[in-house]
Amino acid sequence: MLNVFGPNVSTAEGPEWQRQRKLTATPFNEQKSVLVWAEALRQAEDMLRSWLAYDQKGVPSTADDSRTLALHVLAFAAFQKSYPFKSWVNENPLDRPTTYRDSLAIILRNVLIILVLPVKAFDIPFLPTKWARVGWAVTEFRRYMLAQLTEEKQLVAEGKQGSGNLISNLLRASDELTQPGQNARQAEAARGLKPLTQDEILGNVFVFNFAGHDTTAISLGYSMLLMVAHPGVQDWVAEELNHYLPSDDRQSWKYDDVFPKLKRTLAVLLETLRLYNPLPGIPKYTGDEPQVLHANGRNISIPKETLVVPNLMALHTHPRYWGGDSLTWRPSRWIESSYPTTTPLHIPRDSLLRNESVKTPPKGSFIAWSEGMRNCPGKKFAQVEFVATMAAVFRDHKAQPVVKHGETLDEARVRVLNVVKNSTVELLLQMRDPDSVAVTWGPR
């Protein structure tokens, strides 16, 4: 299904997967984390500014705006394209896509249709405008990627430095295998590793965009509304943010210095993924040979060509690992302190925060990003984007739901929590009606 634009690391198996994983690992490094951190801060600041401009009727598009932020961060990290934040409520759903950002946004919003239907289906005359628009987006996105690829190949041929975008990283990772005077076949014979083909580069660009956007956007949307429903968690996170980010100057919030310290903020993401992971299950395939599973002192042989899908929800809520409140969203469960639980109250806050660390759950009990050789390469990308966004939004501001007629504030928060729980799976887990919650923002 994911081979829309070409073969990729998500669909490859065996030696072919090992080859693609090695060649596609280059884009996920600490240099990218710095870019992701800075752009997420900028986008989150713009998003917050737009939210503060709403009147007492509140923001009706928290989840959709989170998608827009995730899209813009991805566009910057992948292609160095920076866009001003614009709330989804200002978008025209019938506009023809004119930019890479527009095309990618339409593709990601209609990805289930694209994965199910052959690309040629969108060329049928007299399609409804909405479907024709999806076809335009696919065509424009491919055209953009091919233009970028041609440009990067020219830079490589001229011995010049590349643009540093995702296509450049993938092309140059393959090109490094080829020595001067060699062609691709000679390079493969010399290194035992075939460079990525054009279709594989395009296929991996699409998969990184799809996997890197939707999962992060969904997690942000869930976390925002969960924070709205839990003012105590907002205060708990803000305490950490105000301690480690004393300056109002966002330029002073350096990734290397700040990100490792924001453990409570990261705990919000971990707890959200524990209960509301976008992927209900992580498919595993045995391939051409039977595989042996070691469980409870037994060896279980799983036949070849068998698909196995672990139940993440059951695993992530098992009381054996998560206690009697395993179904409760409680980010503090991820934080442990080197101080004993009987620590006197006069211990300075600085000491308390510095002695906190993120718990490591029992092996195999938390696999939000999968585990083992085929774990998600974008794990750090998602964590950095999430923490930067939450830092920019919740350091100085708090959120609460708009109260409906005859409703108390506490009842409104319960209603928000029920909206979060009312979720469904449409390829990925998502809330059925997040726009039914309006949120007001103000200074804390």
Short mmCIF file of C-alpha atoms in Angstrom, two decimals:
data_model
loop_
_atom_site.label_atom_id
_atom_site.label_comp_id
_atom_site.label_asym_id
_atom_site.label_seq_id
_atom_site.Cartn_x
_atom_site.Cartn_y
_atom_site.Cartn_z
CA MET A 1 0.00 0.00 0.00
CA LEU A 2 2.78 2.45 0.83
CA ASN A 3 4.52 2.03 -2.55
CA VAL A 4 2.54 4.97 -3.98
CA PHE A 5 5.59 6.79 -5.29
CA GLY A 6 8.01 3.86 -5.26
CA PRO A 7 9.55 1.07 -3.12
CA ASN A 8 10.69 2.23 0.32
CA VAL A 9 12.13 1.20 3.65
CA SER A 10 8.67 0.58 5.14
CA THR A 11 7.69 -2.03 2.54
CA ALA A 12 11.06 -3.71 1.95
CA GLU A 13 11.91 -7.04 3.59
CA GLY A 14 15.08 -9.00 4.36
CA PRO A 15 18.35 -7.91 2.70
CA GLU A 16 16.49 -5.30 0.68
CA TRP A 17 15.27 -3.68 3.90
CA GLN A 18 18.79 -3.73 5.38
CA ARG A 19 20.11 -1.97 2.28
CA GLN A 20 17.41 0.70 2.32
CA ARG A 21 17.60 1.24 6.08
CA LYS A 22 21.33 1.87 5.85
CA LEU A 23 20.95 4.30 2.95
CA THR A 24 18.01 6.18 4.46
CA ALA A 25 19.46 6.64 7.96
CA THR A 26 21.38 9.80 7.00
CA PRO A 27 18.51 12.33 7.34
CA PHE A 28 17.88 11.41 10.98
CA ASN A 29 20.75 13.00 12.85
CA GLU A 30 21.38 15.65 15.51
CA GLN A 31 21.83 18.38 12.90
CA LYS A 32 18.22 17.77 11.85
CA SER A 33 17.13 17.85 15.51
CA VAL A 34 18.47 21.39 15.83
CA LEU A 35 16.45 22.45 12.77
CA VAL A 36 13.31 20.71 14.03
CA TRP A 37 13.63 22.35 17.46
CA ALA A 38 14.01 25.87 16.07
CA GLU A 39 11.20 25.57 13.51
CA ALA A 40 8.80 23.92 15.98
CA LEU A 41 9.37 26.80 18.42
CA ARG A 42 8.69 29.35 15.69
CA GLN A 43 5.58 27.60 14.39
CA ALA A 44 4.21 27.05 17.91
CA GLU A 45 4.71 30.73 18.75
CA ASP A 46 2.77 31.71 15.63
CA MET A 47 0.05 29.16 16.41
CA LEU A 48 -0.30 30.44 19.97
CA ARG A 49 -0.48 34.02 18.72
CA SER A 50 -3.35 33.06 16.40
CA TRP A 51 -5.14 31.25 19.25
CA LEU A 52 -4.84 34.24 21.58
CA ALA A 53 -6.59 36.38 18.96
CA TYR A 54 -9.85 34.42 19.32
CA ASP A 55 -12.64 35.85 21.46
CA GLN A 56 -14.47 34.05 24.28
CA LYS A 57 -15.99 31.62 21.76
CA GLY A 58 -12.59 29.95 21.69
CA VAL A 59 -10.46 28.08 19.18
CA PRO A 60 -12.52 25.50 17.27
CA SER A 61 -9.62 23.84 15.43
CA THR A 62 -7.04 22.66 17.97
CA ALA A 63 -6.46 19.27 16.32
CA ASP A 64 -6.41 20.67 12.76
CA ASP A 65 -4.04 23.46 13.75
CA SER A 66 -1.74 20.87 15.30
CA ARG A 67 -1.69 19.14 11.90
CA THR A 68 -0.75 22.40 10.21
CA LEU A 69 2.11 22.95 12.65
CA ALA A 70 3.41 19.40 12.11
CA LEU A 71 3.19 19.86 8.34
CA HIS A 72 5.20 23.10 8.44
CA VAL A 73 7.89 21.63 10.69
CA LEU A 74 8.20 18.67 8.34
CA ALA A 75 8.38 20.93 5.28
CA PHE A 76 11.21 22.88 6.86
CA ALA A 77 13.18 19.86 8.06
CA ALA A 78 12.74 17.95 4.79
CA PHE A 79 12.98 20.72 2.19
CA GLN A 80 14.05 23.91 4.02
CA LYS A 81 10.70 25.45 3.08
CA SER A 82 9.43 27.75 5.82
CA TYR A 83 5.77 28.79 5.80
CA PRO A 84 3.89 31.23 8.06
CA PHE A 85 1.39 29.51 10.31
CA LYS A 86 -2.21 29.79 9.13
CA SER A 87 -5.10 28.25 11.03
CA TRP A 88 -6.95 25.49 9.17
CA VAL A 89 -10.24 27.42 9.51
CA ASN A 90 -8.83 29.91 6.98
CA GLU A 91 -8.09 27.24 4.37
CA ASN A 92 -10.28 26.79 1.26
CA PRO A 93 -10.76 23.02 0.77
CA LEU A 94 -11.41 23.45 -2.98
CA ASP A 95 -8.34 25.51 -3.89
CA ARG A 96 -6.04 23.93 -6.45
CA PRO A 97 -2.63 23.15 -4.88
CA THR A 98 0.07 25.58 -5.98
CA THR A 99 2.98 24.76 -3.66
CA TYR A 100 4.77 21.74 -2.23
CA ARG A 101 3.13 22.51 1.11
CA ASP A 102 -0.37 22.61 -0.39
CA SER A 103 0.17 19.37 -2.29
CA LEU A 104 1.55 17.53 0.70
CA ALA A 105 -1.26 18.80 2.94
CA ILE A 106 -3.91 17.47 0.52
CA ILE A 107 -2.11 14.14 0.12
CA LEU A 108 -1.84 13.63 3.87
CA ARG A 109 -5.49 14.52 4.46
CA ASN A 110 -6.59 12.04 1.80
CA VAL A 111 -3.93 9.40 2.22
CA LEU A 112 -6.40 6.53 2.67
CA ILE A 113 -7.93 7.22 -0.77
CA ILE A 114 -4.46 7.46 -2.32
CA LEU A 115 -3.31 4.20 -0.76
CA VAL A 116 -6.41 2.31 -1.91
CA LEU A 117 -6.92 3.67 -5.43
CA PRO A 118 -4.37 3.40 -8.24
CA VAL A 119 -2.84 6.76 -9.17
CA LYS A 120 -4.33 6.52 -12.69
CA ALA A 121 -7.82 6.61 -11.19
CA PHE A 122 -7.39 10.30 -10.52
CA ASP A 123 -7.00 10.95 -14.27
CA ILE A 124 -10.59 9.94 -14.98
CA PRO A 125 -12.54 12.88 -16.46
CA PHE A 126 -15.48 14.41 -14.60
CA LEU A 127 -14.27 13.40 -11.15
CA PRO A 128 -15.79 15.35 -8.24
CA THR A 129 -13.69 18.45 -7.52
CA LYS A 130 -12.54 17.06 -4.17
CA TRP A 131 -11.14 13.90 -5.79
CA ALA A 132 -9.71 15.77 -8.76
CA ARG A 133 -7.91 17.99 -6.28
CA VAL A 134 -6.26 14.91 -4.76
CA GLY A 135 -5.06 13.92 -8.24
CA TRP A 136 -3.67 17.42 -8.80
CA ALA A 137 -1.83 17.20 -5.48
CA VAL A 138 -0.25 13.81 -6.33
CA THR A 139 0.89 15.12 -9.72
CA GLU A 140 2.26 18.36 -8.27
CA PHE A 141 4.06 16.58 -5.42
CA ARG A 142 5.75 14.16 -7.83
CA ARG A 143 6.69 17.03 -10.13
CA TYR A 144 8.24 18.91 -7.21
CA MET A 145 10.24 15.89 -6.01
CA LEU A 146 11.54 15.14 -9.53
CA ALA A 147 12.61 18.76 -9.97
CA GLN A 148 14.46 18.63 -6.65
CA LEU A 149 16.09 15.34 -7.60
CA THR A 150 17.26 16.71 -10.99
CA GLU A 151 18.69 19.77 -9.29
CA GLU A 152 20.56 17.71 -6.70
CA LYS A 153 21.96 15.36 -9.34
CA GLN A 154 23.32 18.39 -11.18
CA LEU A 155 25.00 19.66 -8.01
CA VAL A 156 26.54 16.23 -7.42
CA ALA A 157 27.81 16.10 -11.01
CA GLU A 158 29.42 19.52 -10.56
CA GLY A 159 31.00 18.54 -7.25
CA LYS A 160 29.06 21.22 -5.38
CA GLN A 161 27.58 21.16 -1.91
CA GLY A 162 23.96 20.01 -1.83
CA SER A 163 20.97 21.84 -0.42
CA GLY A 164 20.85 19.60 2.65
CA ASN A 165 17.20 18.69 2.12
CA LEU A 166 15.76 15.19 2.36
CA ILE A 167 16.23 14.35 -1.33
CA SER A 168 19.78 15.67 -1.17
CA ASN A 169 20.52 13.47 1.87
CA LEU A 170 19.15 10.34 0.19
CA LEU A 171 20.84 11.00 -3.14
CA ARG A 172 24.20 11.74 -1.57
CA ALA A 173 24.00 8.73 0.73
CA SER A 174 23.72 6.63 -2.42
CA ASP A 175 26.29 8.66 -4.30
CA GLU A 176 28.88 8.15 -1.56
CA LEU A 177 28.87 4.47 -2.48
CA THR A 178 30.05 5.30 -5.98
CA GLN A 179 33.72 6.11 -6.43
CA PRO A 180 34.95 8.39 -9.22
CA GLY A 181 34.78 6.57 -12.57
CA GLN A 182 32.31 3.96 -11.28
CA ASN A 183 28.76 3.46 -12.40
CA ALA A 184 26.01 2.16 -10.13
CA ARG A 185 26.64 -1.50 -11.11
CA GLN A 186 30.38 -1.19 -10.40
CA ALA A 187 29.64 0.45 -7.06
CA GLU A 188 27.30 -2.37 -6.15
CA ALA A 189 29.94 -4.96 -7.00
CA ALA A 190 32.60 -3.11 -4.99
CA ARG A 191 30.50 -2.39 -1.89
CA GLY A 192 27.80 -5.05 -2.06
CA LEU A 193 25.19 -2.32 -1.71
CA LYS A 194 23.17 -0.98 -4.62
CA PRO A 195 22.52 2.80 -4.57
CA LEU A 196 18.92 3.94 -4.24
CA THR A 197 17.05 4.17 -7.52
CA GLN A 198 15.03 7.24 -8.47
CA ASP A 199 11.77 5.47 -7.58
CA GLU A 200 13.20 4.39 -4.22
CA ILE A 201 14.24 7.96 -3.41
CA LEU A 202 10.76 9.23 -4.26
CA GLY A 203 9.12 6.35 -2.37
CA ASN A 204 11.15 7.01 0.77
CA VAL A 205 10.50 10.76 0.63
CA PHE A 206 6.76 10.03 0.58
CA VAL A 207 6.94 7.50 3.43
CA PHE A 208 8.99 9.84 5.61
CA ASN A 209 6.47 12.61 4.97
CA PHE A 210 3.49 10.35 5.67
CA ALA A 211 4.90 8.61 8.74
CA GLY A 212 6.59 11.74 10.06
CA HIS A 213 3.54 13.94 9.77
CA ASP A 214 0.39 12.02 10.66
CA THR A 215 1.68 10.24 13.75
CA THR A 216 3.17 13.41 15.25
CA ALA A 217 0.17 15.56 14.30
CA ILE A 218 -2.27 13.09 15.86
CA SER A 219 -0.19 12.87 19.06
CA LEU A 220 -0.07 16.66 19.30
CA GLY A 221 -3.83 16.93 18.83
CA TYR A 222 -4.56 14.36 21.53
CA SER A 223 -2.05 15.88 23.94
CA MET A 224 -3.41 19.41 23.53
CA LEU A 225 -6.94 18.37 24.44
CA LEU A 226 -5.75 16.10 27.25
CA MET A 227 -3.88 19.06 28.71
CA VAL A 228 -7.06 21.18 28.40
CA ALA A 229 -8.89 18.50 30.41
CA HIS A 230 -6.14 18.36 33.08
CA PRO A 231 -5.19 21.82 34.43
CA GLY A 232 -3.02 20.19 37.10
CA VAL A 233 -0.80 18.68 34.41
CA GLN A 234 -0.55 22.11 32.73
CA ASP A 235 0.76 23.54 36.03
CA TRP A 236 3.13 20.61 36.53
CA VAL A 237 4.66 21.06 33.07
CA ALA A 238 4.77 24.86 33.37
CA GLU A 239 6.77 24.54 36.59
CA GLU A 240 9.48 22.70 34.69
CA LEU A 241 9.34 25.04 31.70
CA ASN A 242 9.63 28.20 33.77
CA HIS A 243 12.53 26.76 35.71
CA TYR A 244 14.63 25.70 32.72
CA LEU A 245 13.46 28.49 30.37
CA PRO A 246 13.73 31.66 32.50
CA SER A 247 14.31 33.97 29.52
CA ASP A 248 11.51 35.30 27.29
CA ASP A 249 13.95 35.30 24.39
CA ARG A 250 13.17 32.16 22.37
CA GLN A 251 16.56 32.45 20.66
CA SER A 252 18.19 31.57 23.98
CA TRP A 253 16.29 28.26 24.18
CA LYS A 254 19.04 26.16 22.65
CA TYR A 255 18.25 22.59 21.70
CA ASP A 256 21.44 21.04 23.09
CA ASP A 257 21.01 22.74 26.45
CA VAL A 258 17.23 22.67 26.94
CA PHE A 259 15.74 19.59 25.31
CA PRO A 260 17.44 16.98 27.54
CA LYS A 261 16.16 18.77 30.67
CA LEU A 262 12.45 18.90 29.78
CA LYS A 263 11.57 15.47 31.13
CA ARG A 264 8.04 16.28 32.31
CA THR A 265 7.21 17.74 28.92
CA LEU A 266 8.46 14.58 27.21
CA ALA A 267 6.45 12.52 29.70
CA VAL A 268 3.26 14.09 28.31
CA LEU A 269 4.08 12.63 24.89
CA LEU A 270 5.02 9.23 26.28
CA GLU A 271 1.79 8.99 28.28
CA THR A 272 -0.31 10.10 25.31
CA LEU A 273 1.32 7.49 23.08
CA ARG A 274 0.79 4.86 25.75
CA LEU A 275 -3.00 5.32 25.68
CA TYR A 276 -3.60 6.90 22.27
CA ASN A 277 -0.94 5.59 19.95
CA PRO A 278 -1.79 6.50 16.33
CA LEU A 279 -0.86 2.94 15.36
CA PRO A 280 -3.25 0.45 16.99
CA GLY A 281 -0.81 -2.29 16.10
CA ILE A 282 2.65 -2.63 14.58
CA PRO A 283 2.63 -5.30 11.84
CA LYS A 284 5.51 -7.77 11.83
CA TYR A 285 6.13 -10.28 9.04
CA THR A 286 8.06 -13.52 9.27
CA GLY A 287 9.23 -13.42 5.64
CA ASP A 288 10.48 -16.43 3.74
CA GLU A 289 11.53 -18.42 6.82
CA PRO A 290 9.70 -19.50 9.99
CA GLN A 291 10.59 -17.41 13.05
CA VAL A 292 10.93 -18.60 16.64
CA LEU A 293 9.29 -16.55 19.36
CA HIS A 294 10.63 -17.00 22.90
CA ALA A 295 7.84 -16.40 25.42
CA ASN A 296 7.33 -17.54 29.02
CA GLY A 297 10.07 -20.15 28.73
CA ARG A 298 8.58 -21.60 25.56
CA ASN A 299 9.76 -21.57 21.97
CA ILE A 300 6.86 -20.86 19.61
CA SER A 301 7.45 -21.38 15.89
CA ILE A 302 5.61 -18.89 13.70
CA PRO A 303 5.23 -20.14 10.08
CA LYS A 304 6.81 -18.33 7.16
CA GLU A 305 4.86 -15.63 5.33
CA THR A 306 2.81 -14.89 8.45
CA LEU A 307 1.68 -11.43 9.51
CA VAL A 308 1.72 -10.81 13.26
CA VAL A 309 0.18 -7.66 14.72
CA PRO A 310 0.85 -7.08 18.45
CA ASN A 311 -2.04 -5.39 20.28
CA LEU A 312 -0.47 -2.14 21.49
CA MET A 313 -3.47 -1.03 23.52
CA ALA A 314 -3.54 -4.27 25.52
CA LEU A 315 0.21 -4.11 26.07
CA HIS A 316 0.28 -0.42 27.01
CA THR A 317 -2.56 -0.76 29.53
CA HIS A 318 -1.67 -4.08 31.15
CA PRO A 319 -1.88 -3.64 34.96
CA ARG A 320 1.16 -5.90 35.34
CA TYR A 321 3.31 -3.11 33.92
CA TRP A 322 1.24 0.05 34.47
CA GLY A 323 -0.56 -0.55 37.75
CA GLY A 324 -4.18 -0.38 38.80
CA ASP A 325 -4.73 3.00 37.09
CA SER A 326 -3.37 1.81 33.75
CA LEU A 327 -6.35 3.32 31.87
CA THR A 328 -5.80 6.77 33.40
CA TRP A 329 -3.80 9.46 31.57
CA ARG A 330 -1.17 10.40 34.16
CA PRO A 331 2.14 11.72 32.72
CA SER A 332 3.78 11.80 36.15
CA ARG A 333 3.97 7.99 36.06
CA TRP A 334 6.94 8.45 33.71
CA ILE A 335 8.95 10.54 36.17
CA GLU A 336 11.04 9.16 38.99
CA SER A 337 13.18 11.03 41.49
CA SER A 338 16.37 10.09 43.23
CA TYR A 339 14.86 11.59 46.37
CA PRO A 340 12.85 9.25 48.60
CA THR A 341 9.09 9.73 48.66
CA THR A 342 9.41 11.15 52.18
CA THR A 343 11.52 14.09 50.95
CA PRO A 344 10.92 17.16 53.17
CA LEU A 345 8.93 19.94 51.51
CA HIS A 346 11.71 22.49 52.08
CA ILE A 347 13.95 20.90 49.40
CA PRO A 348 14.55 23.62 46.75
CA ARG A 349 12.60 23.21 43.50
CA ASP A 350 15.87 23.32 41.56
CA SER A 351 17.11 20.24 43.39
CA LEU A 352 13.83 18.41 42.94
CA LEU A 353 13.76 19.04 39.18
CA ARG A 354 17.41 18.19 38.67
CA ASN A 355 16.92 14.86 40.40
CA GLU A 356 14.03 13.82 38.18
CA SER A 357 14.52 11.37 35.34
CA VAL A 358 12.33 9.58 32.81
CA LYS A 359 11.51 6.03 33.81
CA THR A 360 12.44 3.18 31.53
CA PRO A 361 9.49 0.77 31.43
CA PRO A 362 10.07 -3.01 31.48
CA LYS A 363 11.48 -4.20 28.18
CA GLY A 364 8.74 -4.90 25.67
CA SER A 365 5.97 -3.18 27.67
CA PHE A 366 6.10 0.09 25.69
CA ILE A 367 6.68 -0.06 21.94
CA ALA A 368 5.13 3.18 20.68
CA TRP A 369 7.94 3.51 18.11
CA SER A 370 8.21 -0.25 17.62
CA GLU A 371 11.33 -2.01 18.87
CA GLY A 372 14.37 -3.84 17.62
CA MET A 373 16.00 -3.46 14.22
CA ARG A 374 12.87 -2.06 12.57
CA ASN A 375 12.09 0.61 15.13
CA CYS A 376 10.97 4.01 13.90
CA PRO A 377 13.93 6.11 12.64
CA GLY A 378 11.95 9.31 13.28
CA LYS A 379 11.54 8.78 17.04
CA LYS A 380 13.89 11.60 18.05
CA PHE A 381 12.42 13.89 15.37
CA ALA A 382 8.94 13.45 16.88
CA GLN A 383 10.13 13.93 20.46
CA VAL A 384 12.01 17.14 19.65
CA GLU A 385 9.10 18.62 17.70
CA PHE A 386 6.63 17.77 20.46
CA VAL A 387 8.70 19.11 23.35
CA ALA A 388 9.49 22.38 21.53
CA THR A 389 5.81 22.90 20.69
CA MET A 390 4.61 22.28 24.24
CA ALA A 391 7.35 24.53 25.63
CA ALA A 392 6.34 27.47 23.45
CA VAL A 393 2.62 27.03 24.18
CA PHE A 394 2.43 26.14 27.88
CA ARG A 395 5.33 28.06 29.46
CA ASP A 396 3.39 31.29 29.89
CA HIS A 397 -0.16 30.34 28.96
CA LYS A 398 -2.94 28.04 30.06
CA ALA A 399 -5.92 26.60 28.26
CA GLN A 400 -9.43 25.73 29.30
CA PRO A 401 -12.55 24.54 27.47
CA VAL A 402 -15.33 26.92 26.56
CA VAL A 403 -18.17 26.16 28.96
CA LYS A 404 -21.54 25.38 27.37
CA HIS A 405 -24.84 26.70 28.71
CA GLY A 406 -25.71 25.07 32.01
CA GLU A 407 -22.31 23.42 32.32
CA THR A 408 -19.66 23.94 35.01
CA LEU A 409 -15.96 24.19 34.16
CA ASP A 410 -15.30 20.78 35.70
CA GLU A 411 -18.12 19.29 33.63
CA ALA A 412 -16.65 20.89 30.52
CA ARG A 413 -13.31 19.24 31.24
CA VAL A 414 -15.02 15.87 31.60
CA ARG A 415 -16.71 16.50 28.25
CA VAL A 416 -13.31 17.19 26.64
CA LEU A 417 -11.97 13.94 28.05
CA ASN A 418 -14.96 12.09 26.60
CA VAL A 419 -14.28 13.64 23.18
CA VAL A 420 -10.71 12.33 23.40
CA LYS A 421 -11.90 8.86 24.36
CA ASN A 422 -14.42 8.81 21.52
CA SER A 423 -11.85 7.72 18.96
CA THR A 424 -11.88 5.55 15.88
CA VAL A 425 -9.37 3.96 13.52
CA GLU A 426 -9.24 5.33 9.98
CA LEU A 427 -5.89 3.91 8.97
CA LEU A 428 -4.61 5.59 12.16
CA LEU A 429 -6.27 6.26 15.51
CA GLN A 430 -7.97 9.65 15.68
CA MET A 431 -10.72 11.49 17.53
CA ARG A 432 -14.14 11.37 15.90
CA ASP A 433 -15.09 14.97 16.64
CA PRO A 434 -12.24 17.07 18.08
CA ASP A 435 -13.73 20.27 16.63
CA SER A 436 -16.66 19.96 19.05
CA VAL A 437 -14.30 21.30 21.71
CA ALA A 438 -13.61 25.03 21.70
CA VAL A 439 -10.61 26.17 23.75
CA THR A 440 -9.72 29.57 25.21
CA TRP A 441 -6.14 30.60 25.88
CA GLY A 442 -4.80 33.20 28.28
CA PRO A 443 -1.73 34.13 30.34
CA ARG A 444 -1.04 32.00 33.36
#
